[in-house]
Coordinates of C-alpha atoms in Angstrom, one line a residue:
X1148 CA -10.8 45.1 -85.7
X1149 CA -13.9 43.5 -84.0
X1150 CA -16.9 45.7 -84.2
X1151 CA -20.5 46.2 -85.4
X1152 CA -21.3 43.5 -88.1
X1153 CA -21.4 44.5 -91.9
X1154 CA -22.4 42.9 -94.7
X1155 CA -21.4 42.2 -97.4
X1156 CA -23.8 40.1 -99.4
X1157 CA -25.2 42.9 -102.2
X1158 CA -28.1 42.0 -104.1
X1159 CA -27.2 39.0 -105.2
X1160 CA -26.6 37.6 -102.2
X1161 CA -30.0 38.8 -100.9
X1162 CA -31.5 37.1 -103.9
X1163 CA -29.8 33.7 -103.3
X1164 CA -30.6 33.6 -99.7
X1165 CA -34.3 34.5 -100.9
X1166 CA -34.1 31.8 -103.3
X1167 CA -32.8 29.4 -100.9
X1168 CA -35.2 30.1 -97.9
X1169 CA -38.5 29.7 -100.9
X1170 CA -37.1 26.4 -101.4
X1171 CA -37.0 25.3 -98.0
X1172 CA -40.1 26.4 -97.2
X1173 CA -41.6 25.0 -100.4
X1174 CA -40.0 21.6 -99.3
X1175 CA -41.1 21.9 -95.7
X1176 CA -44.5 23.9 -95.7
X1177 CA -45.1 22.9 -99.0
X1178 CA -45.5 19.2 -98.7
X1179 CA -47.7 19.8 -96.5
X1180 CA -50.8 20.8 -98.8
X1181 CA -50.7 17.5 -101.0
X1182 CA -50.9 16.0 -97.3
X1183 CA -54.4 17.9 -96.2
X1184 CA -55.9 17.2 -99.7
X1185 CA -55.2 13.8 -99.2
X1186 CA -55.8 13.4 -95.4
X1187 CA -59.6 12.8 -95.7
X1188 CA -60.3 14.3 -92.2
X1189 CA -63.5 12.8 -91.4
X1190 CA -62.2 9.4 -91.8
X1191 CA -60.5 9.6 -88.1
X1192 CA -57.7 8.0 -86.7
X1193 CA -57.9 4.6 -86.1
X1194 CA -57.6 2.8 -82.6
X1195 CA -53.7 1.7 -83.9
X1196 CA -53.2 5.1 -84.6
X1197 CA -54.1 6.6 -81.7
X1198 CA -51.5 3.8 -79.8
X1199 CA -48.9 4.8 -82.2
X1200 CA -49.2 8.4 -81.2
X1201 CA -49.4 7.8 -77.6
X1202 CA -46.2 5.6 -77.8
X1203 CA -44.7 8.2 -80.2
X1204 CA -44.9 10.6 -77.0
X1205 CA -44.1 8.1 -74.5
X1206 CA -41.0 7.1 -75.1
X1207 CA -39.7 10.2 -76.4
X1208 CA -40.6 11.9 -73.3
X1209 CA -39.1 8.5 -71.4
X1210 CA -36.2 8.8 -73.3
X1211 CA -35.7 12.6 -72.7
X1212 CA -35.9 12.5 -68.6
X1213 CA -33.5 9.1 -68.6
X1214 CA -30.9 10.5 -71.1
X1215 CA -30.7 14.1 -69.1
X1216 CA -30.6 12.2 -65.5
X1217 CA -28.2 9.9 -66.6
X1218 CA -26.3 13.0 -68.2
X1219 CA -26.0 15.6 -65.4
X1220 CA -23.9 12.8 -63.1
X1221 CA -21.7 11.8 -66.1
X1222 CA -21.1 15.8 -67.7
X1223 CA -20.7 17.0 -63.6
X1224 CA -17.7 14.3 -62.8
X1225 CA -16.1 15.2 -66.3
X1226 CA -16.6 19.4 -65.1
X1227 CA -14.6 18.8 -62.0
X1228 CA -11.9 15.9 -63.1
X1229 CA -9.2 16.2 -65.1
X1230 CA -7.4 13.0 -66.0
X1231 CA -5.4 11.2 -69.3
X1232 CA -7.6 11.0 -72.2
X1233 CA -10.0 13.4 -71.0
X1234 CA -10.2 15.4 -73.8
X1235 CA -10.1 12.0 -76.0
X1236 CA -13.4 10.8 -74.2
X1237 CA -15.3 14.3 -74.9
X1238 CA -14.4 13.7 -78.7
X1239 CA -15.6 10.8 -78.6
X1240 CA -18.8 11.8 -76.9
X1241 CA -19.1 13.6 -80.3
X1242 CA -19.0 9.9 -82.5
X1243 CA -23.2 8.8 -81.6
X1244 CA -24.2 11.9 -83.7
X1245 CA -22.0 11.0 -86.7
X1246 CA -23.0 6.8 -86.3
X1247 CA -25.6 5.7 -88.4
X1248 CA -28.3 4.5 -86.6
X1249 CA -28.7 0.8 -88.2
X1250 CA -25.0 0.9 -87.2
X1251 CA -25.5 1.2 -83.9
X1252 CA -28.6 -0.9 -83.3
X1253 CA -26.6 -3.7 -84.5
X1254 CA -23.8 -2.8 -82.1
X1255 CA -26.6 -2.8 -79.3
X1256 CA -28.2 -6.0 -80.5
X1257 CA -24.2 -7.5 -79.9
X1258 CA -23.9 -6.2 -76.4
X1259 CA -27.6 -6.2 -75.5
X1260 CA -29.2 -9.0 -77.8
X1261 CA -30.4 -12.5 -76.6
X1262 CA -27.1 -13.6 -77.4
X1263 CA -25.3 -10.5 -76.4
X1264 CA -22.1 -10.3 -74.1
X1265 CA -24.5 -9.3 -71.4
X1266 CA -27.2 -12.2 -71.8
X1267 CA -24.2 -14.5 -72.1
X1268 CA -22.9 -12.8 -68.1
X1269 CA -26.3 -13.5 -67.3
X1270 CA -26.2 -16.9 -68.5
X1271 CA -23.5 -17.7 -66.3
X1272 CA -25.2 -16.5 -63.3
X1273 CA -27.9 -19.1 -63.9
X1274 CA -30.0 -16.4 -65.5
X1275 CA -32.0 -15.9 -68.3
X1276 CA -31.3 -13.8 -71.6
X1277 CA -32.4 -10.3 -72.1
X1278 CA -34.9 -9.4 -74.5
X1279 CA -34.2 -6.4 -76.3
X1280 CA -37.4 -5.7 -78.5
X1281 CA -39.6 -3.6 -77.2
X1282 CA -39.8 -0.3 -75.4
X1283 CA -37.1 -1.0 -73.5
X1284 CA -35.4 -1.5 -76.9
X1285 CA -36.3 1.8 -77.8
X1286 CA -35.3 3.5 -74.6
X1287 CA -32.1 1.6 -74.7
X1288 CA -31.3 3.2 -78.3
X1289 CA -32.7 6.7 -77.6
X1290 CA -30.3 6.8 -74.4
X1291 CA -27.2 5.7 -76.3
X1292 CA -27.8 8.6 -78.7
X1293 CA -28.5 11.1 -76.9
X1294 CA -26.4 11.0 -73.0
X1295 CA -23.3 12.1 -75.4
X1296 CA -25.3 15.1 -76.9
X1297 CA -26.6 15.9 -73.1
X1298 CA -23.8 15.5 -71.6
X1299 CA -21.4 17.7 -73.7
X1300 CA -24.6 20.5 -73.8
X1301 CA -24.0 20.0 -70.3
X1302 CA -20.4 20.4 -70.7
X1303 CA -20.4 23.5 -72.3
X1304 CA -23.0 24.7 -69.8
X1305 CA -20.5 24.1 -67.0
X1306 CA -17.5 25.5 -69.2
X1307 CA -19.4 28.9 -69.5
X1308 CA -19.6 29.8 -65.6
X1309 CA -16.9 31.9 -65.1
X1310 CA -13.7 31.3 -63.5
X1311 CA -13.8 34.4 -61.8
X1312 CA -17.3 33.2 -59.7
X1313 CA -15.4 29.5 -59.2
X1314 CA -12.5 31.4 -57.7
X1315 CA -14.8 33.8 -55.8
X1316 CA -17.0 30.7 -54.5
X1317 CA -13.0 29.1 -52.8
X1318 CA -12.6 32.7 -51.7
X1319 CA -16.0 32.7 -49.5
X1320 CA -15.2 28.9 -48.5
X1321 CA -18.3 27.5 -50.5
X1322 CA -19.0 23.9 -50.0
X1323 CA -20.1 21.7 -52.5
X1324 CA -23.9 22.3 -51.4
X1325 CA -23.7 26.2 -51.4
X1326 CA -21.5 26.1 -54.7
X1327 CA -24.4 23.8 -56.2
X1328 CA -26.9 26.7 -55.1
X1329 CA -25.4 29.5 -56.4
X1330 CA -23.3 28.4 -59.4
X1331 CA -24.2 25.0 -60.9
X1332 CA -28.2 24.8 -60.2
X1333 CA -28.9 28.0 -62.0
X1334 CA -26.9 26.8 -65.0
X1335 CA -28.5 23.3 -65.0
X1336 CA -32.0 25.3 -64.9
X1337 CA -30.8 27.2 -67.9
X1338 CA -29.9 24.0 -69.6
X1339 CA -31.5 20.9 -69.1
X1340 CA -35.4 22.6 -70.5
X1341 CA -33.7 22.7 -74.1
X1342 CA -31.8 19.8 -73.9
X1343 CA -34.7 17.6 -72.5
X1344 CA -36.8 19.1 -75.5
X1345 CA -34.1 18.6 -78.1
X1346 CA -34.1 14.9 -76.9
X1347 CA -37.9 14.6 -76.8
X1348 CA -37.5 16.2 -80.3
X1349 CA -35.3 13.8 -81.9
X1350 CA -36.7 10.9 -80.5
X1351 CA -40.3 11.5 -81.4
X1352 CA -38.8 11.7 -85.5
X1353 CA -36.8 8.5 -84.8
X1354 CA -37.3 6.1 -87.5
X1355 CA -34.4 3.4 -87.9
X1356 CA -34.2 2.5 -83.9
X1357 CA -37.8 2.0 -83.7
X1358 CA -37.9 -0.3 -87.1
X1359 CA -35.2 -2.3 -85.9
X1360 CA -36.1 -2.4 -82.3
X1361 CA -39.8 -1.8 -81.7
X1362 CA -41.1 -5.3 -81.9
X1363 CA -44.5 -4.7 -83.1
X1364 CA -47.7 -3.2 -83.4
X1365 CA -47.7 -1.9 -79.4
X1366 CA -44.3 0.0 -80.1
X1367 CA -44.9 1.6 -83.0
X1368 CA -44.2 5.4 -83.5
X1369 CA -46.4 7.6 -86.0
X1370 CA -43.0 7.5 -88.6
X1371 CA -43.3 4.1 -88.4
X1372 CA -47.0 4.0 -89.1
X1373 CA -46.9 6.2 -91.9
X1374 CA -43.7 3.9 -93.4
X1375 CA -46.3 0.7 -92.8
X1376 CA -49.3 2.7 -94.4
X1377 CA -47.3 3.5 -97.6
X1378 CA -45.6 0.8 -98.7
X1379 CA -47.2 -2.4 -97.0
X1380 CA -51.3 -0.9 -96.9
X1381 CA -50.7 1.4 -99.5
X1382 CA -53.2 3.6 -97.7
X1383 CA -52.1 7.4 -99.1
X1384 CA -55.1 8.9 -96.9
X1385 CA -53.9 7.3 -94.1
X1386 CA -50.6 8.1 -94.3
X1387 CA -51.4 11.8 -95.0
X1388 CA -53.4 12.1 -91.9
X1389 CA -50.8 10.4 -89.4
X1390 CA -48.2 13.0 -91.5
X1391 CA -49.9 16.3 -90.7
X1392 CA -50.6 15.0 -87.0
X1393 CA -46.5 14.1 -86.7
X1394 CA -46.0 17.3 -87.8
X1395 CA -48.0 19.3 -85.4
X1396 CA -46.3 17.1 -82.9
X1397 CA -42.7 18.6 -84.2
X1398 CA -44.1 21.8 -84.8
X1399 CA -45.2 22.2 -81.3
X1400 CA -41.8 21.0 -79.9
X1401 CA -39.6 22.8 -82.5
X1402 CA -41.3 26.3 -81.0
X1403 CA -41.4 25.2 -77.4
X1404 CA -37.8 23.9 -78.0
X1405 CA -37.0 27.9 -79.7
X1406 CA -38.5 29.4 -77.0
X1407 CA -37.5 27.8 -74.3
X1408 CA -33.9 26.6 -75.2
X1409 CA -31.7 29.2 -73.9
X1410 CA -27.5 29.6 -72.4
X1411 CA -26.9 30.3 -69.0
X1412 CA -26.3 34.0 -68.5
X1413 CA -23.2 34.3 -66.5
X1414 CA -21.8 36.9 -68.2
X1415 CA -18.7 37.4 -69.9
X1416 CA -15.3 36.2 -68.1
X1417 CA -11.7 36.9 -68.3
X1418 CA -10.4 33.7 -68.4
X1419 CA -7.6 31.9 -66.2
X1420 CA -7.5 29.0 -64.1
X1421 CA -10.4 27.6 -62.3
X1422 CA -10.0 26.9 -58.8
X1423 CA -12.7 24.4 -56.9
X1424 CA -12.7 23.6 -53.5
X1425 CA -15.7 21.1 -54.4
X1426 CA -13.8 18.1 -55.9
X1427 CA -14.4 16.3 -52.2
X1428 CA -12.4 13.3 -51.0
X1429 CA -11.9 9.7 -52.2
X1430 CA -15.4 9.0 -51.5
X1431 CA -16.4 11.8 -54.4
X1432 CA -13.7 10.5 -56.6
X1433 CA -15.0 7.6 -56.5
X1434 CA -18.1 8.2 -57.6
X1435 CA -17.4 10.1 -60.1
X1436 CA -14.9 7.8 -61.9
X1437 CA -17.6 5.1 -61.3
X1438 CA -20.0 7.2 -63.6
X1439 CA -17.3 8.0 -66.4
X1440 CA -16.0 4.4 -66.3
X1441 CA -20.0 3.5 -66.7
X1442 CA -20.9 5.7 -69.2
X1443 CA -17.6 5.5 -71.7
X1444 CA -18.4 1.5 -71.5
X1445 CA -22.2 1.9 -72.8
X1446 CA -20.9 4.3 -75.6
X1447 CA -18.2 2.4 -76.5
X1448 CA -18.7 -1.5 -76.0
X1449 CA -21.5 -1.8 -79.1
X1450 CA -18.7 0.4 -81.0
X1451 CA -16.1 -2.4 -79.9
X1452 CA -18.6 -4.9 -81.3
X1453 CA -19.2 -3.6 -84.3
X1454 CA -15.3 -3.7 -85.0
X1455 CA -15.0 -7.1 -83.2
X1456 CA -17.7 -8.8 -85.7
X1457 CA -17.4 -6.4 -88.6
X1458 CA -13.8 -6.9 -89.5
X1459 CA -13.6 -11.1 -90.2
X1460 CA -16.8 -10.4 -92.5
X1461 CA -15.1 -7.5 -94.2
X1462 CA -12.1 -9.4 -94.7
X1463 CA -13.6 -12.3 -95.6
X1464 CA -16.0 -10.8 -98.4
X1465 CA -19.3 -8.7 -98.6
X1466 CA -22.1 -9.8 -100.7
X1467 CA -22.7 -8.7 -103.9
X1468 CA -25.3 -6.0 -103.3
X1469 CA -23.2 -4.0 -100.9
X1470 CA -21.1 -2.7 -103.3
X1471 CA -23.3 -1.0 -105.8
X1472 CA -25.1 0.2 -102.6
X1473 CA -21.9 2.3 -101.3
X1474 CA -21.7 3.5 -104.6
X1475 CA -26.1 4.7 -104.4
X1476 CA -25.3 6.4 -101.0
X1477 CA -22.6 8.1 -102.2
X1478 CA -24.4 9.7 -105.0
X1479 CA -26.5 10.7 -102.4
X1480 CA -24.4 11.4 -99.4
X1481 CA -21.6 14.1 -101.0
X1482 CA -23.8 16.2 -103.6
X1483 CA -26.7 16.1 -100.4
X1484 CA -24.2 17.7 -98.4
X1485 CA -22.4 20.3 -100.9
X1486 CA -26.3 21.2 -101.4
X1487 CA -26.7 21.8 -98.0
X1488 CA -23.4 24.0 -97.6
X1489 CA -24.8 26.0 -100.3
X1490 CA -28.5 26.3 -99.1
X1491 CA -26.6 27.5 -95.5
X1492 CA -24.2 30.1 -96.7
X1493 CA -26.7 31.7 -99.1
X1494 CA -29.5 31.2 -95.8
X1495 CA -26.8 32.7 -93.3
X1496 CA -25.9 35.8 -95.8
X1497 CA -29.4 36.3 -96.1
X1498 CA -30.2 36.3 -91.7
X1499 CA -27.1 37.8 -91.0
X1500 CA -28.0 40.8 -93.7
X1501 CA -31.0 41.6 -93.2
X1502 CA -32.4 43.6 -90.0
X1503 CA -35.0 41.3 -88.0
X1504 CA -33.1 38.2 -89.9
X1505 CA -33.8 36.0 -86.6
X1506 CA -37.4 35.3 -88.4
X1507 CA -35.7 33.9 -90.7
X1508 CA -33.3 31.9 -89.5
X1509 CA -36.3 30.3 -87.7
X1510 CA -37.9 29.1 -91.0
X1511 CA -34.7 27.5 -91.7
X1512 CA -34.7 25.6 -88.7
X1513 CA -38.4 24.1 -90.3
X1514 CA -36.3 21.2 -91.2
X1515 CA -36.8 20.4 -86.9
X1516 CA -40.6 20.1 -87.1
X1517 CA -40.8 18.7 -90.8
X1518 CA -39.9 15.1 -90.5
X1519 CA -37.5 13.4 -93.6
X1520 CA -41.0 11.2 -93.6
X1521 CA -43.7 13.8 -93.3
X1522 CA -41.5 15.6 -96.5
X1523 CA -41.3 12.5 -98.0
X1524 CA -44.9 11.2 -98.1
X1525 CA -45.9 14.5 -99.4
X1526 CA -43.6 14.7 -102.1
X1527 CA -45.0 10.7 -102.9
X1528 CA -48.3 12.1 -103.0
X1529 CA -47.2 14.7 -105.5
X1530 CA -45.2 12.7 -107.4
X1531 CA -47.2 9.2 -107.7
X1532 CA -49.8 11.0 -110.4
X1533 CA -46.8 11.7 -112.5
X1534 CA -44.0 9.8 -112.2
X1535 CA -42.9 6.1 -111.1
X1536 CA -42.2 7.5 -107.2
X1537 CA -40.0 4.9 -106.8
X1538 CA -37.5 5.7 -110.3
X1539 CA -36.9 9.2 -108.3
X1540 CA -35.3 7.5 -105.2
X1541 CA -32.1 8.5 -105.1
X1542 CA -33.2 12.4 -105.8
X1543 CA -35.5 12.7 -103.5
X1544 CA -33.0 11.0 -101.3
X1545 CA -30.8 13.6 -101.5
X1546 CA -33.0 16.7 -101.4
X1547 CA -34.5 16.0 -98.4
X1548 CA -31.0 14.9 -96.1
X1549 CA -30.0 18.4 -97.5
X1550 CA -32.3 20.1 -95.7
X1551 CA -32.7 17.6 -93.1
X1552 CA -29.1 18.3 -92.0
X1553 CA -29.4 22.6 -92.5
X1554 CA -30.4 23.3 -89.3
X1555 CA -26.9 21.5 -88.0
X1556 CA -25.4 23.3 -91.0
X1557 CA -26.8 26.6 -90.0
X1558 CA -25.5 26.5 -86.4
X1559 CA -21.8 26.2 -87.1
X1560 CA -22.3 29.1 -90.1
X1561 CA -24.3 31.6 -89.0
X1562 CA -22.1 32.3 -85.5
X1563 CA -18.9 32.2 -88.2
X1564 CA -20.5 34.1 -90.6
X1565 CA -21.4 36.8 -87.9
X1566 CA -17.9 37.3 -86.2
X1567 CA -16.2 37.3 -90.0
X1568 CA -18.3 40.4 -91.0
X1569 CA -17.7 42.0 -87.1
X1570 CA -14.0 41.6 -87.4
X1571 CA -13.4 42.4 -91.7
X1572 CA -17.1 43.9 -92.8
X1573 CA -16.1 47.3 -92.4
X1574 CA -12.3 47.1 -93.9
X1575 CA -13.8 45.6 -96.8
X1576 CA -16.6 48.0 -97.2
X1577 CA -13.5 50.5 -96.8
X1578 CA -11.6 49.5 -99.4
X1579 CA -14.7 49.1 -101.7
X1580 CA -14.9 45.4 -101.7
X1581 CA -18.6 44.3 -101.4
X1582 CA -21.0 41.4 -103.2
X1583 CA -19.2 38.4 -104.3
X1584 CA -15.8 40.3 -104.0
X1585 CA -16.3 40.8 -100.9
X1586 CA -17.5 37.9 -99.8
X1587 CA -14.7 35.9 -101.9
X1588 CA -11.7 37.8 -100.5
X1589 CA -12.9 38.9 -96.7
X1590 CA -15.4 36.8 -95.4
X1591 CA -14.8 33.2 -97.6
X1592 CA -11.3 32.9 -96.1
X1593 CA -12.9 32.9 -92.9
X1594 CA -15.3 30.7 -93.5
X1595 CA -13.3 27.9 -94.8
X1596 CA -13.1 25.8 -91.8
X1597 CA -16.4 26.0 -90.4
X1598 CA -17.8 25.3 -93.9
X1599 CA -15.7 22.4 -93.9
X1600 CA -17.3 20.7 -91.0
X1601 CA -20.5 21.6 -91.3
X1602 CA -20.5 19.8 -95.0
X1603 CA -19.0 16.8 -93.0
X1604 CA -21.4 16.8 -90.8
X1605 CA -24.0 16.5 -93.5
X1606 CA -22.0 14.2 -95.4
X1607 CA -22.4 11.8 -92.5
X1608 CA -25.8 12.2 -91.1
X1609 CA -27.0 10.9 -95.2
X1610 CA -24.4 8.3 -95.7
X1611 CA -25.9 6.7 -92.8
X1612 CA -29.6 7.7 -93.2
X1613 CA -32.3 5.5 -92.7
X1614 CA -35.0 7.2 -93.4
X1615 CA -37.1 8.3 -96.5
X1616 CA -34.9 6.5 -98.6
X1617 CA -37.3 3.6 -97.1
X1618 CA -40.2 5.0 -98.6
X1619 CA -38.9 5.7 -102.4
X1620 CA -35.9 2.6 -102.7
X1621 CA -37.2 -0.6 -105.1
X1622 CA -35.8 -4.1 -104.6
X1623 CA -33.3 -2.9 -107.0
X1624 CA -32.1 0.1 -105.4
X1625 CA -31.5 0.3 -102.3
X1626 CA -28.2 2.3 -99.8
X1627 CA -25.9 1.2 -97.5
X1628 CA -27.8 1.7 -94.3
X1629 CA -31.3 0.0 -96.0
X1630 CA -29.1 -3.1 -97.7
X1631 CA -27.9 -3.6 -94.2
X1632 CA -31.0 -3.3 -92.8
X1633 CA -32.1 -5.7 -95.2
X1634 CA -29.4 -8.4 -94.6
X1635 CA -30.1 -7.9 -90.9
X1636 CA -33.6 -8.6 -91.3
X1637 CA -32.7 -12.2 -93.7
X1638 CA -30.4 -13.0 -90.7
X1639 CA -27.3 -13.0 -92.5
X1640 CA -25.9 -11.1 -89.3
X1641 CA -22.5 -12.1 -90.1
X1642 CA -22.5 -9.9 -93.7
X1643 CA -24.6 -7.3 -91.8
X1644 CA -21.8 -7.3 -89.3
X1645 CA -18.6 -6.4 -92.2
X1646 CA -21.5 -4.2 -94.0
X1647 CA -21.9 -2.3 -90.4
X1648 CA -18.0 -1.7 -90.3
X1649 CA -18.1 -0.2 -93.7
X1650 CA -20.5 1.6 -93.3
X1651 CA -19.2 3.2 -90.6
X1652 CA -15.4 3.7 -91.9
X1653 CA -17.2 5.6 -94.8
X1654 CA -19.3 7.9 -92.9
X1655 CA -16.3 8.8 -90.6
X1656 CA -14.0 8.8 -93.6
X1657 CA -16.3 11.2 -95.5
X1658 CA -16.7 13.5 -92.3
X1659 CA -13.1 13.7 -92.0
X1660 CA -12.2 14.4 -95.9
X1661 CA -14.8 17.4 -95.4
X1662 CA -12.8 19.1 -92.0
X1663 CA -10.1 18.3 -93.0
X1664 CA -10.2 19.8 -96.6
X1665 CA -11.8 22.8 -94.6
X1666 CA -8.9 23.2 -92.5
X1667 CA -6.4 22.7 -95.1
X1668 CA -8.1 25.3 -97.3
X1669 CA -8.2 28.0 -94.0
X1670 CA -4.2 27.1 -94.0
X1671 CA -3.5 27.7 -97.6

């Protein structure tokens, strides 16, 4: 049935995918011009500016080269072992992008903190504790997010090289140094430029590491700056300025990152088992247990933690302000994501029907080089002349996680979108079934399971945000991640600790109820 893609959307689909992409851009692009009225140009940058962008870049680019050379070790032993609760590990590779990250900078602090397991080792050796503020903070936060995303981008990397080559390679008697040469260097090429670059991405946006780990003025990133400008300085020129320059800084790496980021092309494969004469001796083993033993304990001893400290507090009783706080970021959290489902499949209709739709699907990726805090201090500027900025928290809130999480949304939908109108497009359009017939009896069905975890991955990434919620939230109003921030930062580590744990259950409770209602849907 596979074959040329049709679609299906008719003119009303065109017109809600046209409707969806003018409010993304308007969001994006558009915050953009109460920013340059604002900026006040002439003014400059001051000298703490300038340090805040030149930390911005350092340790995003520190962070990019550590978490890919720490990556290609751990993803090559899990490419060439196979051993119980393999494939458990890899899912769990997956659970850093769902965390919140106030969740898992209080997880670090537990391991890592002055009176962490490992400064308490230390202590026993007669040495001192570790200090965790700081760049090395930063670093240490940046890497635990992002080895799991190298590593299984890596993965996949190393799961698309044929088995035929692998069998071809034992066939010629490769060693491991002609089978690096010929199979798994040119795939790492292909690789590790868009992986370093998403990393370098990501981590020059980071917000809630840096606030909770940066430890002052000399680690301070430009979000950070433009958080400090807005709501302790009150500076609106100031923070318009640093906003346009973070996002030429995302721009620049959202287009390097499109052109650049590519698969390996080892063409297609026929499948079957791979043979490789490369696994070495016990020497190689070794090694290469030593790295997944290593890795799986980084990832998931400040998970332990938070379990370990979370659960007594939980049990014992939260404080009163974290309950009307789960029930703020679940306002937010569950219509965000339904609002970015719909802005996707309307978005993917509308680059999947139209001829030359790849320039579109790159505007809808503008959420990569737009910044939840360059969006939101435009959207304060616009707002502040008319309304109480802060009443519109929750709103706001949830608008810009929508978007925030479409570019995740749009690479699960698109790809399912495209192979739904390849294999029923042209039955449908045989039968006479097109527009939102169409699309509700061929291609929905289809659809149903991807949509359900692309909504729960948006569901998650804003019931743990951090981020512009910062900017907009009163004393009164405030979500789960900020209260918890908040509790952190009176040193009530022990209610931060069962707020942490909830926080956590919830987001993984409201990603599951998403895939899983997805799935149940694509069985009914």
């Amino acid at each position: 049935m596979a074959g040329r893609a049709v679609a299906l959307s008719g003119g009303a689909g065109r017109l809600a995918g046209g409707l969806a992409l003018a409010f993304v851009v308007a969001l994006c692009m558009g915050t953009l011009v109460p920013l340059a009225l604002a900026a006040e140009p002439g003014r400059g940058l001051r000298p703490a500016d300038w340090t805040a962008i030149r930390f911005t870049l350092m340790q995003a680019g520190l962070s990019a080269v550590l978490s890919v050379a720490l990556a290609v070790p751990v993803a090559r032993a899990l490419a060439r072992r196979r051993f119980p609760g393999r494939g458990l590990l890899v899912t769990l590779l997956g659970a850093p992008f769902l965390l919140p990250a106030i969740v898992a900078v209080f997880g670090l602090i537990a391991i890592w903190g002055r009176s962490g397991l490992a400064s308490r080792a230390l202590g026993l050796a007669g040495l001192g504790p570790l200090d965790i503020y700081g760049l090395g903070g930063v670093l240490l936060g940046h890497v635990f997010f992002n080895l799991p995303l190298v590593t299984r981008l890596l993965l996949q990397g190393w799961a698309a090289i044929p088995a035929e080559h692998w069998r071809l390679a034992a066939q010629l008697g490769m060693d491991r140094g002609a089978v690096f040469r010929h199979l798994e260097r040119p795939m790492l090429i292909a690789v590790l430029p868009g992986a370093a670059l998403l990393v370098f991405l990501l981590c020059s946006t980071s917000f809630a590491v840096v606030l909770a780990l940066g430890g002052g003025p000399g680690a301070s990133t430009v979000e950070l700056a433009i958080y400090q400008s807005l709501r302790f300085d009150f500076d609106l020129g100031r923070a318009a300025l640093l906003g346009l320059v973070q996002f030429g800084i995302c721009l620049a790496l959202a287009v390097a990152l499109l052109t650049l980021g590519r698969e390996a092309g080892f063409g297609p494969s026929l499948g079957g088992p791979v043979a490789r004469r490369d696994i070495g001796g016990p020497l190689l083993r070794g090694v290469d247990a030593l790295a997944i033993t290593l890795a799986a304990a980084f990832l998931l001893l400040p998970l332990g933690a938070v379990v370990a400290r979370g659960l007594p507090a939980l049990l014992a009783g939260l404080p009163d302000q974290v309950w009307p706080a789960v029930l703020v970021s679940l306002s937010v959290a569950i219509p965000s994501a339904l609002l970015s489902l719909g802005l996707g499949l309307a978005l993917a209709g509308l680059v999947t029907g139209l001829r030359g739709g790849a320039w579109a699907e790159a505007l809808t990726l503008m959420g990569l080089a737009a910044s939840p805090f360059v969006i939101g201090t435009g959207l304060f500027l616009v707002l502040n002349p008319l309304v109480d900025p802060f009443a519109l928290a929750v709103p706001v809130t949830l608008l810009v996680n929508a978007v925030m999480s479409l570019p995740f949304a749009m690479r699960v939908l698109v790809p399912a979108l495209r192979r739904a109108q390849a294999d029923y497009g042209r039955l449908a359009q045989s039968l006479g079934m097109s527009g939102f017939a169409g699309f509700r009896l061929a291609i929905w069905p289809a659809l149903r399971r991807p949509a359900g975890f692309a909504t729960g991955i948006a569901a998650a990434l804003s019931m743990g945000d951090l981020g512009v919620i910062t900017l907009f939230a009163d004393p009164q109003t405030a979500t789960l991640p900020l209260t918890m921030y908040r509790l952190m930062g009176a040193y009530r580590m022990e209610a931060a600790a069962g707020a942490a744990l909830l926080l956590l259950a919830l987001s993984l409770a409201l990603f599951w109820i998403f895939d899983r209602g997805g799935r149940w849907l694509d069985r009914a």
